[in-house]
JSON list of C-alpha atoms in Angstrom, two decimals:
[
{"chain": "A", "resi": 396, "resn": "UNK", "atom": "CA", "xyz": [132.10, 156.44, 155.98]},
{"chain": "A", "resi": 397, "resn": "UNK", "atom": "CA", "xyz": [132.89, 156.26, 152.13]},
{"chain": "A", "resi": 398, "resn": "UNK", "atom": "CA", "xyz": [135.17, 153.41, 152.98]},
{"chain": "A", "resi": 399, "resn": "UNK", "atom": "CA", "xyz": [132.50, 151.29, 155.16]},
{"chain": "A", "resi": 400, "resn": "UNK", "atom": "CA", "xyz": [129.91, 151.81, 151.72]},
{"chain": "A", "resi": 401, "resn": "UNK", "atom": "CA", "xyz": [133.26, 150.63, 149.55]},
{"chain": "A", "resi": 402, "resn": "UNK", "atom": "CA", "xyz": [133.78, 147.55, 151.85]},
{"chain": "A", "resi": 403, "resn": "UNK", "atom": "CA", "xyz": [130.16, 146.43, 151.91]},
{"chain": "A", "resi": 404, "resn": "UNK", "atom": "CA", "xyz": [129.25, 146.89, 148.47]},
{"chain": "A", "resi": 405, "resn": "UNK", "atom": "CA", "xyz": [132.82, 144.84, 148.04]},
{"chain": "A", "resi": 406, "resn": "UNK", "atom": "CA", "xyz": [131.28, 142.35, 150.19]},
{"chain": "A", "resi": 407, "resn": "UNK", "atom": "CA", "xyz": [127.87, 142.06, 149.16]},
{"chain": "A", "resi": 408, "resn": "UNK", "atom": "CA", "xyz": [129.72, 141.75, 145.40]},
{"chain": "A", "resi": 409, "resn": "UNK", "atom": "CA", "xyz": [131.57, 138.74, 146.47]},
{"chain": "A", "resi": 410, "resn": "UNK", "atom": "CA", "xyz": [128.63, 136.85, 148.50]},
{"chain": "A", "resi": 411, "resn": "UNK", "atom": "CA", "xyz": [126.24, 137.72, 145.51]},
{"chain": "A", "resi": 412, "resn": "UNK", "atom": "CA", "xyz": [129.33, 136.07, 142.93]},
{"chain": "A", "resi": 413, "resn": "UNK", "atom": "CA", "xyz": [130.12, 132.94, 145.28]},
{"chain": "A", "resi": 414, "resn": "UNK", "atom": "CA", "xyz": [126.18, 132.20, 145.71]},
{"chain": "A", "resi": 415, "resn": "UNK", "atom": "CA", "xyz": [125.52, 132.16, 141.59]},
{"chain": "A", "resi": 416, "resn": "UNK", "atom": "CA", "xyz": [128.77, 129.99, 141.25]},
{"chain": "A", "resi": 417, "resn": "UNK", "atom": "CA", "xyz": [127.17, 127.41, 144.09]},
{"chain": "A", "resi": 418, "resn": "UNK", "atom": "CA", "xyz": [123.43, 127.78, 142.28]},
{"chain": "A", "resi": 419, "resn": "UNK", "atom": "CA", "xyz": [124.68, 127.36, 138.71]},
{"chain": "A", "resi": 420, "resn": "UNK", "atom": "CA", "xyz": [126.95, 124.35, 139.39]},
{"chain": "A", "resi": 421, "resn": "UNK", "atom": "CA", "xyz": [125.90, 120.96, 137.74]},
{"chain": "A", "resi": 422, "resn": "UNK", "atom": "CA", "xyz": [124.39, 118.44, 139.93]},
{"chain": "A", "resi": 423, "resn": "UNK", "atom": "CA", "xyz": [126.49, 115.14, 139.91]},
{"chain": "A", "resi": 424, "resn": "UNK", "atom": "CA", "xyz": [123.78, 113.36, 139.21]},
{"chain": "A", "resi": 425, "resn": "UNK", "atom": "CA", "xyz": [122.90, 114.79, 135.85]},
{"chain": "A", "resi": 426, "resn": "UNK", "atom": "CA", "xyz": [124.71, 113.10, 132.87]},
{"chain": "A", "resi": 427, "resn": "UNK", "atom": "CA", "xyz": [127.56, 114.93, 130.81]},
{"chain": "A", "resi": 428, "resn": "UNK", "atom": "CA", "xyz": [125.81, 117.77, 128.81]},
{"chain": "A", "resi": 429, "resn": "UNK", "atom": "CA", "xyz": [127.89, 116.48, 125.70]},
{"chain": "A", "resi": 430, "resn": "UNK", "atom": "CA", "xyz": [125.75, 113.34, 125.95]},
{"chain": "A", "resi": 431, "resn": "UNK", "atom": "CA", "xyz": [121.91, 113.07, 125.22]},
{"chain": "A", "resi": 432, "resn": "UNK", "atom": "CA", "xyz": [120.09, 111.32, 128.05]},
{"chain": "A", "resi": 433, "resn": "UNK", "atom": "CA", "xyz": [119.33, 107.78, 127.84]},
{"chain": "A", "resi": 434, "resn": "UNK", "atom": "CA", "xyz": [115.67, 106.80, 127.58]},
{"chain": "A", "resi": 435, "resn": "UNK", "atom": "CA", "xyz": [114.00, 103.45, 128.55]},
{"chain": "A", "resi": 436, "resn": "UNK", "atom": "CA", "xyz": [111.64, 102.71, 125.61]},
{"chain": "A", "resi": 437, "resn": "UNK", "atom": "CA", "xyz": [111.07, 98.72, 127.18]},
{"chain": "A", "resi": 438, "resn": "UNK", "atom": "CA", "xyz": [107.04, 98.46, 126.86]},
{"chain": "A", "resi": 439, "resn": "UNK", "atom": "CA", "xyz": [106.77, 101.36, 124.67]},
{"chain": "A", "resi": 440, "resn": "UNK", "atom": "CA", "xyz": [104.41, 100.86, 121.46]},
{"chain": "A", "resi": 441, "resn": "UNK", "atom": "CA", "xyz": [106.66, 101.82, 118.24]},
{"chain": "A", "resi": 442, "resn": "UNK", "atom": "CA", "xyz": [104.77, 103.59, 115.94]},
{"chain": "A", "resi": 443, "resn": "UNK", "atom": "CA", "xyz": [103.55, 101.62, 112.45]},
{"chain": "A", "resi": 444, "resn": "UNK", "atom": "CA", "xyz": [104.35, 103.53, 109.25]},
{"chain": "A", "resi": 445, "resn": "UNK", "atom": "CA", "xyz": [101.33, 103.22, 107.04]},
{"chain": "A", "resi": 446, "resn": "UNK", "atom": "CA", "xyz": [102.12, 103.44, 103.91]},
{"chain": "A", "resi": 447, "resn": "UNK", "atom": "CA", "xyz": [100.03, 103.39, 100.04]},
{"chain": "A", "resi": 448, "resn": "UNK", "atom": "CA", "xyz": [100.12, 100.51, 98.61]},
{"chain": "A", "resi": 449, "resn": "UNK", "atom": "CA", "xyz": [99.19, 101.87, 95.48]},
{"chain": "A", "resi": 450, "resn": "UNK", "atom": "CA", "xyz": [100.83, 103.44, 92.39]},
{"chain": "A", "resi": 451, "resn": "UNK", "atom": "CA", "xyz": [99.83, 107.29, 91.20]},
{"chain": "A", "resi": 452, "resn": "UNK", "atom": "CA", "xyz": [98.47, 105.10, 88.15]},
{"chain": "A", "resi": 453, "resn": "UNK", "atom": "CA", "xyz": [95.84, 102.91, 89.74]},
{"chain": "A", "resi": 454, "resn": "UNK", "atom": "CA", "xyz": [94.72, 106.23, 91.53]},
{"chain": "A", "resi": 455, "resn": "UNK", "atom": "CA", "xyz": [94.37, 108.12, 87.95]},
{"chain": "A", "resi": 456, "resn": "UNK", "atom": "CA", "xyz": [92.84, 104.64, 86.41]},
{"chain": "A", "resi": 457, "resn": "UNK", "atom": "CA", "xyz": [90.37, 104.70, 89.45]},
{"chain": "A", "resi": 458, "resn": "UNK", "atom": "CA", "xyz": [89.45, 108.19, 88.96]},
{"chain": "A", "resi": 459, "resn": "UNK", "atom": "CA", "xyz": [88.58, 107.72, 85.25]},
{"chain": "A", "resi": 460, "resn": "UNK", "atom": "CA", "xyz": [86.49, 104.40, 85.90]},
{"chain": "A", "resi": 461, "resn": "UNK", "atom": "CA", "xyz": [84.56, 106.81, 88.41]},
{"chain": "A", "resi": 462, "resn": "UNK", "atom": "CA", "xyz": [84.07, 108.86, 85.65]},
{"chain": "A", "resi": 463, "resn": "UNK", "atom": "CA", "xyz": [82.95, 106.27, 83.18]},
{"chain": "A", "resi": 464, "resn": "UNK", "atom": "CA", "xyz": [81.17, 104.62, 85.74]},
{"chain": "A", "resi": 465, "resn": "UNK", "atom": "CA", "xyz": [79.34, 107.34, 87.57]},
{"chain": "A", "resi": 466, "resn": "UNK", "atom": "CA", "xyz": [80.60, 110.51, 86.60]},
{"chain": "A", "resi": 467, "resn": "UNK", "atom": "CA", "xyz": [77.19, 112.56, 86.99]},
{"chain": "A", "resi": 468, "resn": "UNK", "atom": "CA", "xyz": [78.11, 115.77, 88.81]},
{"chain": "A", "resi": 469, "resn": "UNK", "atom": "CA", "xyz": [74.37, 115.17, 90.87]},
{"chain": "A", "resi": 470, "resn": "UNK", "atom": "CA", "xyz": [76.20, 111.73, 91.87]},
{"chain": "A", "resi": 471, "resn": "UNK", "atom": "CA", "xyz": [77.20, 112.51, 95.57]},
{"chain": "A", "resi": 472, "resn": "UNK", "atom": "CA", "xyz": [81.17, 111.58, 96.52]},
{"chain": "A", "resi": 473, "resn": "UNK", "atom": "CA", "xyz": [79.93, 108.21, 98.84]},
{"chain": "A", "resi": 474, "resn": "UNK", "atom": "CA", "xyz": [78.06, 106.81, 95.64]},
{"chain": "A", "resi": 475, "resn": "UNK", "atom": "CA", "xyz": [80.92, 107.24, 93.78]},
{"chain": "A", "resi": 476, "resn": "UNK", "atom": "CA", "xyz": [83.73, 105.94, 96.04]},
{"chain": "A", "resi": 477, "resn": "UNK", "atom": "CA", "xyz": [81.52, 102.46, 96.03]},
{"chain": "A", "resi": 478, "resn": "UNK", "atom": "CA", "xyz": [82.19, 101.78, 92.60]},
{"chain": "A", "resi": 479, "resn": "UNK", "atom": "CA", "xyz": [86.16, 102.10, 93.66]},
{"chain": "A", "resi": 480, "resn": "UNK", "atom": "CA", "xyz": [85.35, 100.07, 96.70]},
{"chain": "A", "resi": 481, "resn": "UNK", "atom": "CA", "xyz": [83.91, 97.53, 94.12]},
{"chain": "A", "resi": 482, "resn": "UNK", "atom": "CA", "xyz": [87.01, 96.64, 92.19]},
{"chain": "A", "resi": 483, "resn": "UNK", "atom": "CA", "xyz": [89.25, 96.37, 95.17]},
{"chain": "A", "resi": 484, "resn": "UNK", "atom": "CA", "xyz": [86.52, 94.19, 97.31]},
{"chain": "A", "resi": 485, "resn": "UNK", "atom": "CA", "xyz": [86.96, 92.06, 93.55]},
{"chain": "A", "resi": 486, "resn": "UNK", "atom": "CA", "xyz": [90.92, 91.89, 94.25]},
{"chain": "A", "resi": 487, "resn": "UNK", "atom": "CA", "xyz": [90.62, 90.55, 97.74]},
{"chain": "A", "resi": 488, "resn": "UNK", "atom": "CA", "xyz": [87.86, 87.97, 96.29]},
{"chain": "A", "resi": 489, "resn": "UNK", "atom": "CA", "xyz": [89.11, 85.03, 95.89]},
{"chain": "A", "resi": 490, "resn": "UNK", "atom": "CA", "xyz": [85.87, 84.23, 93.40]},
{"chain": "A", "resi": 491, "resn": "UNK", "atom": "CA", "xyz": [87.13, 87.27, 90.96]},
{"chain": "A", "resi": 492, "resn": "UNK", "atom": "CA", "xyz": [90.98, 86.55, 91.66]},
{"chain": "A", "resi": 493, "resn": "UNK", "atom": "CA", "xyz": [90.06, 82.95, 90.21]},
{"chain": "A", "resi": 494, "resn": "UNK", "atom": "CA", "xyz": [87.54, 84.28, 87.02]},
{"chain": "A", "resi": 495, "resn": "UNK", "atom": "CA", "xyz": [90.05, 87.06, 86.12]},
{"chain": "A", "resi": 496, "resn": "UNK", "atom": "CA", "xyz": [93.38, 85.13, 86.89]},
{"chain": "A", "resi": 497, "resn": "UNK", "atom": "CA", "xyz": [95.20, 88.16, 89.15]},
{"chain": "A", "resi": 498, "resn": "UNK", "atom": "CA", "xyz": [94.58, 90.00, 92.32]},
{"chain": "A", "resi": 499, "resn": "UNK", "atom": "CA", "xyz": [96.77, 92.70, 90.46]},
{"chain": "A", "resi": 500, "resn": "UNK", "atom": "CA", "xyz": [93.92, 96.49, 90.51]},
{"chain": "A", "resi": 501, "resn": "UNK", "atom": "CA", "xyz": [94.83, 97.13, 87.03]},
{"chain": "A", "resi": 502, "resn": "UNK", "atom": "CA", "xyz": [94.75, 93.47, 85.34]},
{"chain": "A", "resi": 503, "resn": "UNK", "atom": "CA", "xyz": [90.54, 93.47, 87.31]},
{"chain": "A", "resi": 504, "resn": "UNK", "atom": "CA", "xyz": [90.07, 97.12, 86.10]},
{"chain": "A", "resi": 505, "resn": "UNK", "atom": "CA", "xyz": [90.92, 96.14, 82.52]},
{"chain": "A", "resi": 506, "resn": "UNK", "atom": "CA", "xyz": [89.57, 92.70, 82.22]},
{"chain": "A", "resi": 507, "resn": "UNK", "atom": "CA", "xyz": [87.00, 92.73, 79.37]},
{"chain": "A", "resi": 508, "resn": "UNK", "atom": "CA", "xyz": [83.32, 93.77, 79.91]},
{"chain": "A", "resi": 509, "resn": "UNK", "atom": "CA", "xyz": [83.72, 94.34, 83.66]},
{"chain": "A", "resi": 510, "resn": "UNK", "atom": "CA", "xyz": [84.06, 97.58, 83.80]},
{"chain": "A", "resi": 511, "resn": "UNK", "atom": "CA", "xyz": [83.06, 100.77, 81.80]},
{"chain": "A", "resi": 512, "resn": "UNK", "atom": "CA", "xyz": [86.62, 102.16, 81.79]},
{"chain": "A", "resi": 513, "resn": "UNK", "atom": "CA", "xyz": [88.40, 104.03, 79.05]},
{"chain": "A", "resi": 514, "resn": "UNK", "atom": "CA", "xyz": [91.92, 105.04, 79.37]},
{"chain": "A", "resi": 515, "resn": "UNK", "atom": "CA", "xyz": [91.27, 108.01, 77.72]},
{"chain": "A", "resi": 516, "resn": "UNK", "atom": "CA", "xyz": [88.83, 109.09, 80.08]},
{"chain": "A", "resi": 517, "resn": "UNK", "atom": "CA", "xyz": [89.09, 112.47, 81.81]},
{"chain": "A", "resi": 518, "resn": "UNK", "atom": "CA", "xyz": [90.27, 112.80, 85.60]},
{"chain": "A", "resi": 519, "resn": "UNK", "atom": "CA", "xyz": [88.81, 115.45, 87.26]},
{"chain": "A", "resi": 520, "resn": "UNK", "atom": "CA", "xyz": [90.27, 116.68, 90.66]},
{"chain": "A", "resi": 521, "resn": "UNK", "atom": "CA", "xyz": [87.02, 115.40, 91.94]},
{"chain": "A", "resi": 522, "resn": "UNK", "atom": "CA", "xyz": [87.00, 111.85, 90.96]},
{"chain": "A", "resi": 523, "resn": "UNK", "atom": "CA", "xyz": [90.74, 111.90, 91.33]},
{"chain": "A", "resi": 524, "resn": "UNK", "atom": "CA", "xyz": [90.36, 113.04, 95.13]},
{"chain": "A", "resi": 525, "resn": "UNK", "atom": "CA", "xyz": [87.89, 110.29, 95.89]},
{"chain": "A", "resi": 526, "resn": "UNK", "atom": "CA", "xyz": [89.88, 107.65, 94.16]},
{"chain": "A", "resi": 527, "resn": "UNK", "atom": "CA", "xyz": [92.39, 108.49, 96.28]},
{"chain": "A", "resi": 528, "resn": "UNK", "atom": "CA", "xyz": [90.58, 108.62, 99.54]},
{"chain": "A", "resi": 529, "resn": "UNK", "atom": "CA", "xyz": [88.88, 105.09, 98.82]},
{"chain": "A", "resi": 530, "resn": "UNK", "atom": "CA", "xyz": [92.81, 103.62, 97.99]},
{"chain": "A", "resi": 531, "resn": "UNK", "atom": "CA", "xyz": [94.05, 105.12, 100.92]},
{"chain": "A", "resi": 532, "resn": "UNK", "atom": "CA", "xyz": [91.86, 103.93, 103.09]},
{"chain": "A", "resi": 533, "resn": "UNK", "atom": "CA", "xyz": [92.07, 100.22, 101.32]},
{"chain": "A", "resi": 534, "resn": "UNK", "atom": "CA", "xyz": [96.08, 100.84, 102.26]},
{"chain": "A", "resi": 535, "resn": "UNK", "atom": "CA", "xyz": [95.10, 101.83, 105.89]},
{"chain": "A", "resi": 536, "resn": "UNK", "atom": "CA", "xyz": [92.43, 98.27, 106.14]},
{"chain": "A", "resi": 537, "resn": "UNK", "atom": "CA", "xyz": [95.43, 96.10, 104.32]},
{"chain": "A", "resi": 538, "resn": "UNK", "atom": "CA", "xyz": [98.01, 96.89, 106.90]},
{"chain": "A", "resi": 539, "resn": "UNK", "atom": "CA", "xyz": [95.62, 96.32, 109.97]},
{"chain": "A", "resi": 540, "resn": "UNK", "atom": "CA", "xyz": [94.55, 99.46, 110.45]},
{"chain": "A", "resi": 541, "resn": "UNK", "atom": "CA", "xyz": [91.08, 99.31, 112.15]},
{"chain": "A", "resi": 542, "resn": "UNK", "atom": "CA", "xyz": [88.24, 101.68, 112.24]},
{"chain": "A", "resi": 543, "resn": "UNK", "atom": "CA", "xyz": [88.26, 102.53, 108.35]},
{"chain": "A", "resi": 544, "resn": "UNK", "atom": "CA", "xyz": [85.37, 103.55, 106.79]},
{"chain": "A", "resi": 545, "resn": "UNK", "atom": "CA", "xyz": [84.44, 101.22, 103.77]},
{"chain": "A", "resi": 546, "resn": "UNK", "atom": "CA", "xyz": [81.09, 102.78, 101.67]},
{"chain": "A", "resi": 547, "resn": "UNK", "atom": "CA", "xyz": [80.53, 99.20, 100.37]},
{"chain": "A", "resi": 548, "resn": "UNK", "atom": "CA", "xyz": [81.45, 95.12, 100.45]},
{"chain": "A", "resi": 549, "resn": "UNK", "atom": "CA", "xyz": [79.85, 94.87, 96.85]},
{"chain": "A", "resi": 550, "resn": "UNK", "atom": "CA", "xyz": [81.94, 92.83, 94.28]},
{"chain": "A", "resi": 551, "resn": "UNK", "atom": "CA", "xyz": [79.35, 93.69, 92.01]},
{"chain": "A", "resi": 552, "resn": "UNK", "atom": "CA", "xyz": [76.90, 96.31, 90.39]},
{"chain": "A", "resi": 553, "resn": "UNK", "atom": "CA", "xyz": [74.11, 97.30, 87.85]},
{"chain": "A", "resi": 554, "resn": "UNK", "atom": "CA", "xyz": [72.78, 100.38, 86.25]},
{"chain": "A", "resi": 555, "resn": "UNK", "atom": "CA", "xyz": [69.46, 101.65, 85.91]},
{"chain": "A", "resi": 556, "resn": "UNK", "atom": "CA", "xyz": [70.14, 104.45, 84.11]},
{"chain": "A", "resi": 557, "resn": "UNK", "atom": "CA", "xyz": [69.86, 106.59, 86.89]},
{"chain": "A", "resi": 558, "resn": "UNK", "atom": "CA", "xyz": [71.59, 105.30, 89.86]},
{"chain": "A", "resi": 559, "resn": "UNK", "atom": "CA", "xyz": [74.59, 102.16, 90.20]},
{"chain": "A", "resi": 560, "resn": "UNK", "atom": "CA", "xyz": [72.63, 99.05, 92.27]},
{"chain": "A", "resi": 561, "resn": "UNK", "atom": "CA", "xyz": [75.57, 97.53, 94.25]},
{"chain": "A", "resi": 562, "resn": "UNK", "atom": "CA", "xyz": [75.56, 93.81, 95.23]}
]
């Protein structure tokens, strides 16, 4: 009897062996595992790299013309992001590209008695953060991005004393 058990486990051994060699063998029609697969991308969309289009100093410049501008801490972050929305609306203006003689952020920023900006202004994390955000998104709306928010299409605003009149 102990040699029928030997013989039959033997047996069931070898089936059990012969059947994972048949279930773990490649398919021919799968591609060498050395190579990665080939993919058709034909029709696919290729994602656009978006990228900002402007320097760490226009963002610090911005944030202390919010502060000169309308620094109040009562001043809520979408009043404020309009007066950054205000120079670059002035650098795609052909009008202000014409009075000021450049497109270039920094050359409108600085041009005299435009702006209440002071290079040795503070910039707060606040101001700098929506500086930032409103440059970003001017980035995003430059390279045909659509969709972006923009708080204003002013090129121009007052003062009451109180609160910034954008026209």
């Amino acid at each position: 009897m102990r040699e029928k058990t030997k013989a039959l486990v033997l047996i069931m051994l070898t089936v059990g062996f012969s059947l994972s060699l048949v279930s773990c063998r490649q398919p021919s029609y799968y591609p060498d595992p050395g190579q990665p697969p080939s993919v058709d991308t034909a029709g696919l969309k290729s994602q656009r790299r978006i990228e900002m289009l402007y320097t760490e100093e226009e963002v610090i410049a911005c944030a202390k013309l919010i502060y000169g501008e309308y620094g109040a801490d009562w001043v809520s972050d979408y009043e404020k992001a309009k007066v950054v929305c205000t120079l670059v609306n002035r650098t795609n203006s052909s009008r202000w590209v014409n009075y000021v003689g450049s497109s270039e952020l920094m050359v409108q920023l600085t041009y005299p008695d435009q702006f209440h900006y002071i290079p040795s202004f503070p910039c707060t994390e606040r101001h700098y953060r929506v500086a930032y955000d409103v440059l970003w998104r001017a980035s995003q709306i430059a390279q045909g991005c659509e969709g972006i928010t923009w708080e204003t299409n002013a090129l121009s605003y007052w003062g009451d004393g109180s609160i910034n009149h954008f026209s």
